[in-house]
Short mmCIF file of C-alpha atoms and ligand atoms in Angstrom, two decimals:
data_model
loop_
_atom_site.label_atom_id
_atom_site.label_comp_id
_atom_site.label_asym_id
_atom_site.label_seq_id
_atom_site.Cartn_x
_atom_site.Cartn_y
_atom_site.Cartn_z
CA UNK A 1 31.25 7.17 -33.21
CA UNK A 2 29.90 3.72 -32.03
CA UNK A 3 32.45 3.93 -29.30
CA UNK A 4 31.26 7.25 -28.16
CA UNK A 5 27.52 6.05 -28.25
CA UNK A 6 28.48 3.01 -26.29
CA UNK A 7 30.25 4.88 -23.45
CA UNK A 8 27.31 7.22 -23.28
CA UNK A 9 24.88 4.42 -22.77
CA UNK A 10 27.41 2.76 -20.34
CA UNK A 11 27.95 5.69 -18.09
CA UNK A 12 24.30 6.75 -17.97
CA UNK A 13 23.10 3.18 -17.74
CA UNK A 14 25.43 2.55 -14.77
CA UNK A 15 24.65 5.86 -12.99
CA UNK A 16 20.92 5.22 -13.58
CA UNK A 17 21.37 1.71 -11.98
CA UNK A 18 23.03 3.35 -8.87
CA UNK A 19 20.65 6.06 -8.52
CA UNK A 20 17.59 3.60 -8.97
CA UNK A 21 18.92 1.34 -6.25
CA UNK A 22 19.43 4.21 -3.78
CA UNK A 23 16.79 6.55 -5.10
CA UNK A 24 13.76 4.08 -5.03
CA UNK A 25 14.29 3.06 -1.46
CA UNK A 26 14.95 6.45 -0.14
CA UNK A 27 11.87 7.85 -2.15
CA UNK A 28 9.51 4.99 -0.80
CA UNK A 29 10.97 5.77 2.79
CA UNK A 30 10.15 9.35 2.42
CA UNK A 31 6.86 8.66 0.98
CA UNK A 32 5.91 6.06 3.53
CA UNK A 33 7.09 7.24 6.82
CA UNK A 34 6.54 10.35 8.97
CA UNK A 35 9.29 11.66 11.18
CA UNK A 36 10.84 14.75 12.36
CA UNK A 37 13.11 16.19 9.82
CA UNK A 38 11.18 14.70 6.99
CA UNK A 39 9.94 17.93 5.70
CA UNK A 40 13.61 19.06 5.50
CA UNK A 41 14.64 15.96 3.50
CA UNK A 42 11.79 16.39 1.16
CA UNK A 43 12.51 19.99 0.40
CA UNK A 44 16.06 18.74 -0.15
CA UNK A 45 15.13 16.26 -2.41
CA UNK A 46 13.06 18.52 -4.54
CA UNK A 47 15.68 21.16 -4.38
CA UNK A 48 18.00 18.56 -5.93
CA UNK A 49 15.59 17.71 -8.63
CA UNK A 50 16.07 21.23 -10.11
CA UNK A 51 19.53 21.63 -9.19
CA UNK A 52 21.75 22.58 -12.23
CA UNK A 53 23.70 19.57 -13.29
CA UNK A 54 26.84 21.49 -14.03
CA UNK A 55 27.00 22.66 -10.43
CA UNK A 56 26.91 19.08 -9.28
CA UNK A 57 29.80 18.61 -11.84
CA UNK A 58 31.58 21.38 -10.31
CA UNK A 59 30.99 19.82 -6.81
CA UNK A 60 32.21 16.31 -7.96
CA UNK A 61 35.25 18.00 -9.64
CA UNK A 62 36.27 19.63 -6.47
CA UNK A 63 35.66 16.47 -4.29
CA UNK A 64 37.92 14.51 -6.71
CA UNK A 65 40.58 16.97 -7.55
CA UNK A 66 43.99 16.66 -6.57
CA UNK A 67 43.32 18.99 -3.34
CA UNK A 68 39.99 17.59 -2.82
CA UNK A 69 38.99 15.77 0.20
CA UNK A 70 38.55 12.36 -1.58
CA UNK A 71 41.85 12.54 -3.62
CA UNK A 72 43.98 11.46 -0.41
CA UNK A 73 41.96 8.43 0.09
CA UNK A 74 43.19 5.60 -2.06
CA UNK A 75 40.35 3.43 -2.58
CA UNK A 76 38.88 1.33 -5.45
CA UNK A 77 35.35 2.84 -5.07
CA UNK A 78 36.38 6.57 -5.68
CA UNK A 79 37.07 7.24 -9.22
CA UNK A 80 39.88 9.47 -10.32
CA UNK A 81 38.94 12.64 -12.10
CA UNK A 82 38.74 12.43 -15.98
CA UNK A 83 37.64 8.77 -15.99
CA UNK A 84 34.23 7.24 -16.81
CA UNK A 85 33.97 6.41 -13.14
CA UNK A 86 34.00 10.12 -12.36
CA UNK A 87 31.20 10.74 -14.73
CA UNK A 88 29.13 8.05 -13.26
CA UNK A 89 29.59 9.43 -10.00
CA UNK A 90 28.43 12.83 -11.21
CA UNK A 91 25.47 11.51 -13.20
CA UNK A 92 24.32 9.30 -10.18
CA UNK A 93 24.13 12.17 -8.04
CA UNK A 94 22.12 14.13 -10.59
CA UNK A 95 19.68 11.31 -11.19
CA UNK A 96 19.43 10.39 -7.39
CA UNK A 97 16.98 13.34 -6.49
CA UNK A 98 14.99 12.77 -9.75
CA UNK A 99 14.41 9.00 -9.05
CA UNK A 100 13.75 9.71 -5.29
CA UNK A 101 11.64 12.58 -5.91
CA UNK A 102 9.20 11.00 -8.30
CA UNK A 103 9.19 7.63 -6.44
CA UNK A 104 8.13 9.64 -3.37
CA UNK A 105 5.42 11.30 -5.26
CA UNK A 106 4.24 8.00 -6.69
CA UNK A 107 4.15 6.43 -3.26
CA UNK A 108 2.34 9.07 -1.65
CA UNK A 109 -0.30 8.83 -4.42
CA UNK A 110 -1.19 5.41 -3.38
CA UNK A 111 -4.49 5.34 -1.45
CA UNK A 112 -4.13 5.26 2.26
CA UNK A 113 -6.82 2.52 2.20
CA UNK A 114 -4.27 0.27 0.74
CA UNK A 115 -1.86 0.37 3.84
CA UNK A 116 -4.79 -0.54 6.01
CA UNK A 117 -5.86 -3.37 3.70
CA UNK A 118 -2.54 -4.89 3.52
CA UNK A 119 -1.95 -4.81 7.33
CA UNK A 120 -5.60 -6.21 7.69
CA UNK A 121 -4.48 -9.17 5.62
CA UNK A 122 -1.52 -9.70 7.64
CA UNK A 123 1.27 -7.69 6.08
CA UNK A 124 4.29 -6.61 8.44
CA UNK A 125 5.44 -3.00 7.99
CA UNK A 126 8.02 -4.08 5.52
CA UNK A 127 5.35 -6.20 3.47
CA UNK A 128 3.12 -3.40 3.50
CA UNK A 129 5.93 -0.96 2.08
CA UNK A 130 6.70 -3.51 -0.75
CA UNK A 131 3.15 -3.83 -1.58
CA UNK A 132 2.62 -0.14 -1.82
CA UNK A 133 5.71 0.18 -3.99
CA UNK A 134 4.49 -2.49 -6.26
CA UNK A 135 1.16 -0.61 -6.42
CA UNK A 136 2.98 2.47 -7.31
CA UNK A 137 5.16 0.69 -9.87
CA UNK A 138 3.93 2.79 -12.82
CA UNK A 139 5.06 6.01 -11.06
CA UNK A 140 8.24 4.40 -10.06
CA UNK A 141 9.02 3.55 -13.61
CA UNK A 142 8.37 7.20 -14.50
CA UNK A 143 10.87 8.08 -11.93
CA UNK A 144 13.37 5.87 -13.54
CA UNK A 145 12.58 7.34 -16.94
CA UNK A 146 13.00 10.86 -15.61
CA UNK A 147 16.24 9.98 -14.03
CA UNK A 148 17.53 8.65 -17.28
CA UNK A 149 16.29 11.59 -19.25
CA UNK A 150 18.10 13.76 -16.76
CA UNK A 151 21.32 12.29 -17.20
CA UNK A 152 21.69 10.88 -20.91
CA UNK A 153 21.25 14.44 -22.35
CA UNK A 154 23.39 16.04 -19.71
CA UNK A 155 26.60 17.82 -20.98
CA UNK A 156 28.08 20.33 -18.27
CA UNK A 157 28.76 17.79 -15.46
CA UNK A 158 30.30 15.17 -17.75
CA UNK A 159 32.37 17.76 -19.46
CA UNK A 160 33.85 18.88 -16.17
CA UNK A 161 34.49 15.68 -14.46
CA UNK A 162 35.21 13.49 -17.55
CA UNK A 163 37.22 16.19 -19.43
CA UNK A 164 36.07 14.97 -23.06
CA UNK A 165 39.03 13.02 -23.65
CA UNK A 166 39.02 11.29 -27.02
CA UNK A 167 38.58 7.60 -26.70
CA UNK A 168 38.36 7.72 -22.94
CA UNK A 169 35.71 10.19 -21.55
CA UNK A 170 34.10 11.39 -24.71
CA UNK A 171 30.35 10.96 -24.55
CA UNK A 172 27.72 11.94 -27.20
CA UNK A 173 26.92 15.22 -25.67
CA UNK A 174 30.34 16.48 -25.27
CA UNK A 175 31.13 15.29 -28.75
CA UNK A 176 28.54 17.49 -30.04
CA UNK A 177 29.73 20.48 -28.27
CA UNK A 178 33.10 19.81 -29.54
CA UNK A 179 32.12 19.18 -33.14
CA UNK A 180 29.94 22.03 -33.24
CA UNK A 181 32.82 24.32 -31.96
CA UNK A 182 35.12 22.93 -34.69
CA UNK A 183 32.33 23.51 -37.23
CA UNK A 184 31.77 20.01 -38.17
CA UNK A 185 27.94 20.64 -38.03
CA UNK A 186 27.34 17.36 -40.09
CA UNK A 187 29.11 15.09 -37.47
CA UNK A 188 27.40 17.08 -34.65
CA UNK A 189 23.98 16.64 -36.22
CA UNK A 190 24.73 12.95 -36.79
CA UNK A 191 25.88 12.54 -33.07
CA UNK A 192 22.62 14.41 -32.04
CA UNK A 193 20.53 12.15 -34.06
CA UNK A 194 22.16 9.07 -32.42
CA UNK A 195 21.49 10.68 -29.07
CA UNK A 196 17.88 11.36 -29.94
CA UNK A 197 17.64 7.71 -31.22
CA UNK A 198 19.18 6.28 -28.07
CA UNK A 199 16.88 8.18 -25.87
CA UNK A 200 13.94 7.40 -27.86
CA UNK A 201 14.74 3.60 -27.89
CA UNK A 202 15.54 3.59 -24.01
CA UNK A 203 12.32 5.37 -23.24
CA UNK A 204 10.33 3.20 -25.55
CA UNK A 205 11.52 0.08 -23.78
CA UNK A 206 10.90 1.37 -20.41
CA UNK A 207 7.41 2.44 -21.49
CA UNK A 208 6.69 -0.85 -22.96
CA UNK A 209 7.42 -2.31 -19.55
CA UNK A 210 4.97 0.27 -18.16
CA UNK A 211 2.41 -0.58 -20.94
CA UNK A 212 2.42 -4.17 -19.94
CA UNK A 213 0.79 -3.05 -16.71
CA UNK A 214 -1.84 -0.70 -17.97
CA UNK B 1 -21.16 -20.53 27.66
CA UNK B 2 -18.89 -19.49 24.94
CA UNK B 3 -15.50 -18.49 25.60
CA UNK B 4 -14.57 -14.71 25.56
CA UNK B 5 -12.38 -14.05 22.61
CA UNK B 6 -12.11 -10.21 22.88
CA UNK B 7 -12.45 -8.23 25.94
CA UNK B 8 -12.67 -4.36 25.66
CA UNK B 9 -12.30 -2.43 28.89
CA UNK B 10 -12.60 1.52 28.96
CA UNK B 11 -11.66 1.67 25.19
CA UNK B 12 -11.57 5.28 23.89
CA UNK B 13 -10.54 6.40 20.54
CA UNK B 14 -9.76 9.98 19.29
CA UNK B 15 -8.89 11.46 16.24
CA UNK B 16 -7.04 14.65 17.15
CA UNK B 17 -9.47 16.42 19.62
CA UNK B 18 -12.36 14.29 18.51
CA UNK B 19 -13.49 11.53 20.67
CA UNK B 20 -15.19 9.03 18.22
CA UNK B 21 -15.39 5.84 20.34
CA UNK B 22 -16.08 5.37 24.09
CA UNK B 23 -16.56 1.84 25.00
CA UNK B 24 -16.81 0.92 28.61
CA UNK B 25 -16.99 -2.76 28.22
CA UNK B 26 -17.60 -5.07 25.43
CA UNK B 27 -17.02 -8.88 25.15
CA UNK B 28 -17.00 -10.75 21.86
CA UNK B 29 -17.27 -14.46 22.22
CA UNK B 30 -15.54 -17.28 20.50
CA UNK B 31 -17.65 -18.70 17.58
CA UNK B 32 -20.32 -16.12 17.60
CA UNK B 33 -21.93 -13.69 14.90
CA UNK B 34 -22.08 -10.31 16.49
CA UNK B 35 -24.12 -7.70 14.46
CA UNK B 36 -23.04 -4.08 14.95
CA UNK B 37 -25.65 -1.54 13.98
CA UNK B 38 -25.82 2.22 14.32
CA UNK B 39 -26.27 5.34 12.36
CA UNK B 40 -23.72 6.72 9.85
CA UNK B 41 -20.70 7.98 11.87
CA UNK B 42 -21.35 6.21 14.83
CA UNK B 43 -17.96 4.48 14.93
CA UNK B 44 -18.58 1.26 13.80
CA UNK B 45 -15.76 1.07 11.16
CA UNK B 46 -13.45 2.59 13.88
CA UNK B 47 -14.28 -0.29 16.21
CA UNK B 48 -13.51 -2.72 13.49
CA UNK B 49 -10.18 -1.05 12.82
CA UNK B 50 -9.32 -1.43 16.52
CA UNK B 51 -10.50 -5.06 16.51
CA UNK B 52 -7.94 -5.80 13.75
CA UNK B 53 -5.27 -4.03 15.61
CA UNK B 54 -4.89 -1.67 12.57
CA UNK B 55 -5.00 1.32 15.06
CA UNK B 56 -4.20 1.25 18.81
CA UNK B 57 -6.95 2.90 21.04
CA UNK B 58 -6.00 6.18 22.48
CA UNK B 59 -7.31 4.78 25.82
CA UNK B 60 -7.92 1.43 27.30
CA UNK B 61 -7.25 -1.99 26.74
CA UNK B 62 -8.32 -4.56 24.10
CA UNK B 63 -7.72 -8.20 25.21
CA UNK B 64 -7.54 -10.81 22.42
CA UNK B 65 -7.00 -14.48 23.18
CA UNK B 66 -5.90 -13.37 26.67
CA UNK B 67 -3.27 -11.12 25.18
CA UNK B 68 -3.27 -7.51 25.50
CA UNK B 69 -0.06 -6.31 24.29
CA UNK B 70 0.33 -3.46 22.10
CA UNK B 71 1.29 -3.89 19.28
CA UNK B 72 -0.46 -7.21 19.26
CA UNK B 73 2.04 -9.98 18.15
CA UNK B 74 2.04 -10.70 14.37
CA UNK B 75 0.90 -14.36 14.84
CA UNK B 76 -2.27 -13.19 16.66
CA UNK B 77 -2.94 -10.20 14.52
CA UNK B 78 -2.83 -12.71 11.44
CA UNK B 79 -5.77 -14.65 13.02
CA UNK B 80 -8.05 -11.58 12.15
CA UNK B 81 -8.90 -9.90 8.95
CA UNK B 82 -11.37 -7.39 7.75
CA UNK B 83 -13.44 -6.90 4.56
CA UNK B 84 -13.72 -3.22 4.34
CA UNK B 85 -16.74 -1.11 3.62
CA UNK B 86 -14.95 0.16 0.56
CA UNK B 87 -13.04 -2.99 -0.92
CA UNK B 88 -9.67 -2.03 -1.93
CA UNK B 89 -8.12 -4.40 -4.42
CA UNK B 90 -4.49 -4.42 -5.48
CA UNK B 91 -3.97 -3.47 -9.17
CA UNK B 92 -3.21 -7.01 -10.19
CA UNK B 93 -5.27 -9.96 -11.35
CA UNK B 94 -8.36 -11.27 -9.26
CA UNK B 95 -6.41 -14.31 -8.32
CA UNK B 96 -3.34 -12.54 -7.33
CA UNK B 97 -5.57 -10.56 -5.00
CA UNK B 98 -6.90 -13.65 -3.58
CA UNK B 99 -3.51 -15.11 -3.14
CA UNK B 100 -2.15 -12.18 -1.30
CA UNK B 101 -2.90 -12.90 2.12
CA UNK B 102 -1.21 -16.50 1.78
CA UNK B 103 1.86 -15.03 0.15
CA UNK B 104 2.30 -12.58 3.14
CA UNK B 105 2.29 -15.73 5.21
CA UNK B 106 5.05 -17.24 3.09
CA UNK B 107 2.71 -20.00 1.73
CA UNK B 108 3.13 -21.20 -1.72
CA UNK B 109 0.73 -24.02 -1.95
CA UNK B 110 -2.16 -21.54 -2.80
CA UNK B 111 -3.46 -22.58 -6.10
CA UNK B 112 -6.18 -24.85 -4.74
CA UNK B 113 -7.04 -22.59 -1.92
CA UNK B 114 -7.30 -19.56 -4.27
CA UNK B 115 -9.56 -21.73 -6.66
CA UNK B 116 -11.77 -22.63 -3.92
CA UNK B 117 -12.19 -19.26 -2.27
CA UNK B 118 -13.07 -17.73 -5.73
CA UNK B 119 -15.65 -20.64 -6.41
CA UNK B 120 -17.27 -19.89 -2.98
CA UNK B 121 -18.03 -16.26 -4.10
CA UNK B 122 -18.92 -17.49 -7.59
CA UNK B 123 -16.12 -15.78 -9.48
CA UNK B 124 -14.03 -18.72 -10.49
CA UNK B 125 -14.25 -17.80 -14.05
CA UNK B 126 -12.60 -14.35 -13.50
CA UNK B 127 -9.60 -15.58 -11.87
CA UNK B 128 -7.21 -13.89 -14.70
CA UNK B 129 -9.06 -10.73 -14.90
CA UNK B 130 -7.42 -7.53 -13.86
CA UNK B 131 -9.05 -6.62 -10.49
CA UNK B 132 -9.56 -2.94 -11.73
CA UNK B 133 -11.94 -3.95 -14.32
CA UNK B 134 -14.44 -5.70 -11.83
CA UNK B 135 -17.84 -4.17 -11.10
CA UNK B 136 -18.35 -2.93 -7.45
CA UNK B 137 -20.30 -5.89 -6.40
CA UNK B 138 -17.62 -8.37 -7.95
CA UNK B 139 -14.83 -6.19 -6.26
CA UNK B 140 -16.68 -6.84 -3.05
CA UNK B 141 -16.89 -10.47 -3.40
CA UNK B 142 -13.31 -10.68 -4.38
CA UNK B 143 -12.47 -8.79 -1.13
CA UNK B 144 -14.40 -11.56 0.60
CA UNK B 145 -12.58 -14.46 -1.10
CA UNK B 146 -9.26 -12.87 -0.20
CA UNK B 147 -10.41 -12.82 3.53
CA UNK B 148 -11.84 -16.47 3.34
CA UNK B 149 -8.58 -17.79 1.79
CA UNK B 150 -6.54 -17.23 5.04
CA UNK B 151 -9.11 -19.01 7.20
CA UNK B 152 -9.21 -16.52 9.94
CA UNK B 153 -10.36 -17.16 13.37
CA UNK B 154 -12.17 -13.79 13.33
CA UNK B 155 -13.62 -12.15 10.29
CA UNK B 156 -14.64 -8.55 10.51
CA UNK B 157 -17.18 -7.54 7.89
CA UNK B 158 -18.00 -4.02 7.32
CA UNK B 159 -21.22 -3.83 5.28
CA UNK B 160 -20.31 -6.79 2.97
CA UNK B 161 -23.35 -6.73 1.19
CA UNK B 162 -23.79 -3.12 0.53
CA UNK B 163 -23.34 -3.08 -3.15
CA UNK B 164 -24.88 -6.38 -4.17
CA UNK B 165 -27.92 -7.64 -5.65
CA UNK B 166 -30.40 -9.93 -3.81
CA UNK B 167 -28.91 -13.09 -5.27
CA UNK B 168 -25.45 -12.18 -4.31
CA UNK B 169 -26.62 -11.09 -0.79
CA UNK B 170 -28.13 -14.33 -0.42
CA UNK B 171 -24.79 -15.87 -1.51
CA UNK B 172 -22.67 -14.01 0.92
CA UNK B 173 -25.13 -14.65 3.77
CA UNK B 174 -24.87 -18.29 3.10
CA UNK B 175 -21.11 -18.23 3.33
CA UNK B 176 -21.17 -16.18 6.57
CA UNK B 177 -23.39 -18.78 8.22
CA UNK B 178 -21.42 -21.63 6.90
CA UNK B 179 -18.04 -20.16 7.97
CA UNK B 180 -19.58 -19.64 11.41
CA UNK B 181 -21.16 -23.11 11.75
CA UNK B 182 -18.52 -25.18 10.07
CA UNK B 183 -15.30 -23.42 10.78
CA UNK B 184 -16.31 -21.80 14.11
CA UNK B 185 -15.23 -18.56 12.76
CA UNK B 186 -16.20 -15.66 14.90
CA UNK B 187 -17.88 -12.84 12.89
CA UNK B 188 -18.42 -9.09 13.60
CA UNK B 189 -20.79 -7.88 11.03
CA UNK B 190 -21.44 -4.22 10.65
CA UNK B 191 -24.57 -3.71 8.69
CA UNK B 192 -27.26 -1.15 8.08
CA UNK B 193 -29.73 -3.87 7.05
CA UNK B 194 -31.61 -4.65 10.45
CA UNK B 195 -33.03 -7.53 8.62
CA UNK B 196 -29.69 -8.96 7.75
CA UNK B 197 -28.54 -8.56 11.20
CA UNK B 198 -31.61 -10.49 12.43
CA UNK B 199 -30.97 -13.22 9.77
CA UNK B 200 -27.55 -13.79 10.73
CA UNK B 201 -26.54 -12.79 14.21
CA UNK B 202 -26.72 -14.48 17.49
CA UNK B 203 -26.03 -11.19 19.31
CA UNK B 204 -26.45 -7.58 18.30
CA UNK B 205 -24.92 -4.18 19.63
CA UNK B 206 -26.30 -0.68 18.86
CA UNK B 207 -23.41 2.01 18.56
CA UNK B 208 -24.45 5.54 18.70
CA UNK B 209 -22.09 8.55 19.05
CA UNK B 210 -19.19 6.27 19.68
CA UNK B 211 -21.04 4.58 22.59
CA UNK B 212 -22.63 1.08 23.06
CA UNK B 213 -26.34 1.68 23.79
CA UNK B 214 -27.12 -1.96 24.08
CA UNK B 215 -25.66 -5.33 23.58
CA UNK B 216 -27.82 -8.30 23.72
CA UNK B 217 -28.68 -11.67 22.41
CA UNK B 218 -30.47 -11.27 19.04
CA UNK B 219 -33.89 -12.27 19.97
CA UNK B 220 -33.95 -9.80 22.92
CA UNK B 221 -32.31 -7.11 20.86
CA UNK B 222 -34.67 -7.18 18.17
CA UNK B 223 -37.91 -8.14 19.82
CA UNK B 224 -37.54 -6.87 23.51
CA UNK B 225 -34.88 -4.01 23.31
CA UNK B 226 -34.45 -2.53 26.94
CA UNK B 227 -33.19 0.77 25.50
CA UNK B 228 -35.64 3.16 23.85
CA UNK B 229 -32.80 4.17 21.47
CA UNK B 230 -32.58 0.56 20.30
CA UNK B 231 -36.31 0.25 19.92
CA UNK B 232 -36.40 3.43 17.98
CA UNK B 233 -33.39 2.50 15.75
CA UNK B 234 -34.97 -0.84 14.93
CA UNK B 235 -38.17 0.66 14.13
CA UNK B 236 -36.18 2.92 11.63
CA UNK B 237 -36.56 6.19 13.27
CA UNK B 238 -33.67 8.57 13.11
CA UNK B 239 -32.47 8.88 16.78
CA UNK B 240 -29.45 11.30 17.74
N1 ATP C 1 -8.77 8.61 10.25
C1 ATP C 1 -9.78 9.38 10.69
N2 ATP C 1 -9.57 10.82 11.06
C2 ATP C 1 -10.45 11.77 11.41
N3 ATP C 1 -11.59 11.41 11.79
C3 ATP C 1 -12.15 10.01 11.53
C4 ATP C 1 -11.20 9.10 10.88
N4 ATP C 1 -11.78 7.79 10.83
C5 ATP C 1 -12.98 8.13 11.13
N5 ATP C 1 -13.29 9.41 11.66
C6 ATP C 1 -14.47 9.94 12.13
O1 ATP C 1 -14.89 9.01 13.21
C7 ATP C 1 -16.40 8.99 13.23
C8 ATP C 1 -16.71 7.62 13.09
O2 ATP C 1 -16.30 6.89 11.74
P1 ATP C 1 -16.57 5.66 11.28
O3 ATP C 1 -16.31 5.42 10.12
O4 ATP C 1 -16.18 4.71 12.37
O5 ATP C 1 -18.15 5.56 11.34
P2 ATP C 1 -19.25 4.39 10.90
O6 ATP C 1 -20.08 3.98 12.10
O7 ATP C 1 -18.51 3.35 10.21
O8 ATP C 1 -20.20 5.29 9.77
P3 ATP C 1 -20.76 4.63 8.52
O9 ATP C 1 -21.98 3.85 8.77
O10 ATP C 1 -21.23 5.89 7.63
O11 ATP C 1 -19.69 3.78 7.76
C9 ATP C 1 -16.78 9.65 12.01
O12 ATP C 1 -17.38 10.93 12.47
C10 ATP C 1 -15.55 9.96 11.09
O13 ATP C 1 -15.53 11.36 10.48
MG1 MG C 2 -18.34 2.57 8.34
#
């Protein structure tokens, strides 16, 4: 059971790391700049935020499956289906729009006066962007929390691309589904409590970080 | 004769369809204090934004230290800074706010400079306080300290004493005078306070509806204005 919880944390943690590293810059960029095609990209991100995870799972499944476009390429970066790597890939895609979308909103919420003030004090464009992002840090943290919430509790996509293989790709959510089906309600509930506890602790840790600022 | 620092020629600025600034010619001299007065909405803050190269004029040319390139090169842009009408502080400590401009310039030796700037504005005891807990007047003084610390050649002040009590007004005015006399800093001071303009400035300019009505030496401007609008404005009549 510990093993299952550990895998859950690992998969979602790595996926969150990837989506934060990509989503925060993309969100900041979308929030800070004006260019043709921006409204389209923004709509895309917002759509992604509400996209059913299971559909993303299906998409990753098809991508990685034997006849899929990525299967032919032998590469260390591209994970095989039914491995934790595949689950990380799916969850990263699920969390990315959440992180990017909320980051964008947070950055756009920063007073336009700040941009002027930073530049007046001698900031380059890049320094201005960093300053704005730092000013929006509470919102950016909320974006990361939203991303985490979106994937730690997610079941459809990891089930599809992970396959819920005992000792290899079984995570808390898929284990709960399995045990419930088998009628092992006590075990299912125990797993559920662990999931709840993990989510609580992770959010609490992130909020403490946020609280230091407030 | 002082050297010309800024030279504006046929500068016009519009927001959308609306023309808010139309300046045929304006020279700002090295080492002077120029007071910029005019009714609300005249374009004073807009002019300061142009002088700080924060916006590019829709027309015309702003020459600064014999350079007129757009955008202005970073090292020249960094010789100018503004204390805005509404001070915008970063959501950090007071000292982090004052340090900001130095950090942007990659300078690490800031402890002493930051302390000195805070002392100048009488806020050295508040260095560690979060900036968002400051009163309006304190925030405005932090904004000034943040500008002082980078030792600009040109300091643009947009109503720097609007939220202050008489004692602090006197403090800021003293800083302005000292800066000008000891460091040779060029200052452009936007103020609604005619008396303050008279106390501090060597030259004054009246801006109305985006146009310069009169630019003259302070003594002439306040005592023998050539334009009727200037005379009326100084008397405190509303002229539009
Ligand atoms: N970013 C902007 N977009 C559109 N209009 C603007 C913008 N900035 C300023 N304006 C307009 O330009 C005109 C001049 O504004 P500005 O802030 O320069 O006036 P001001 O002389 O500083 O007035 P005040 O004394 O009230 O501060 C105003 O009518 C204002 O509404
Ligand atoms: Mg103004």
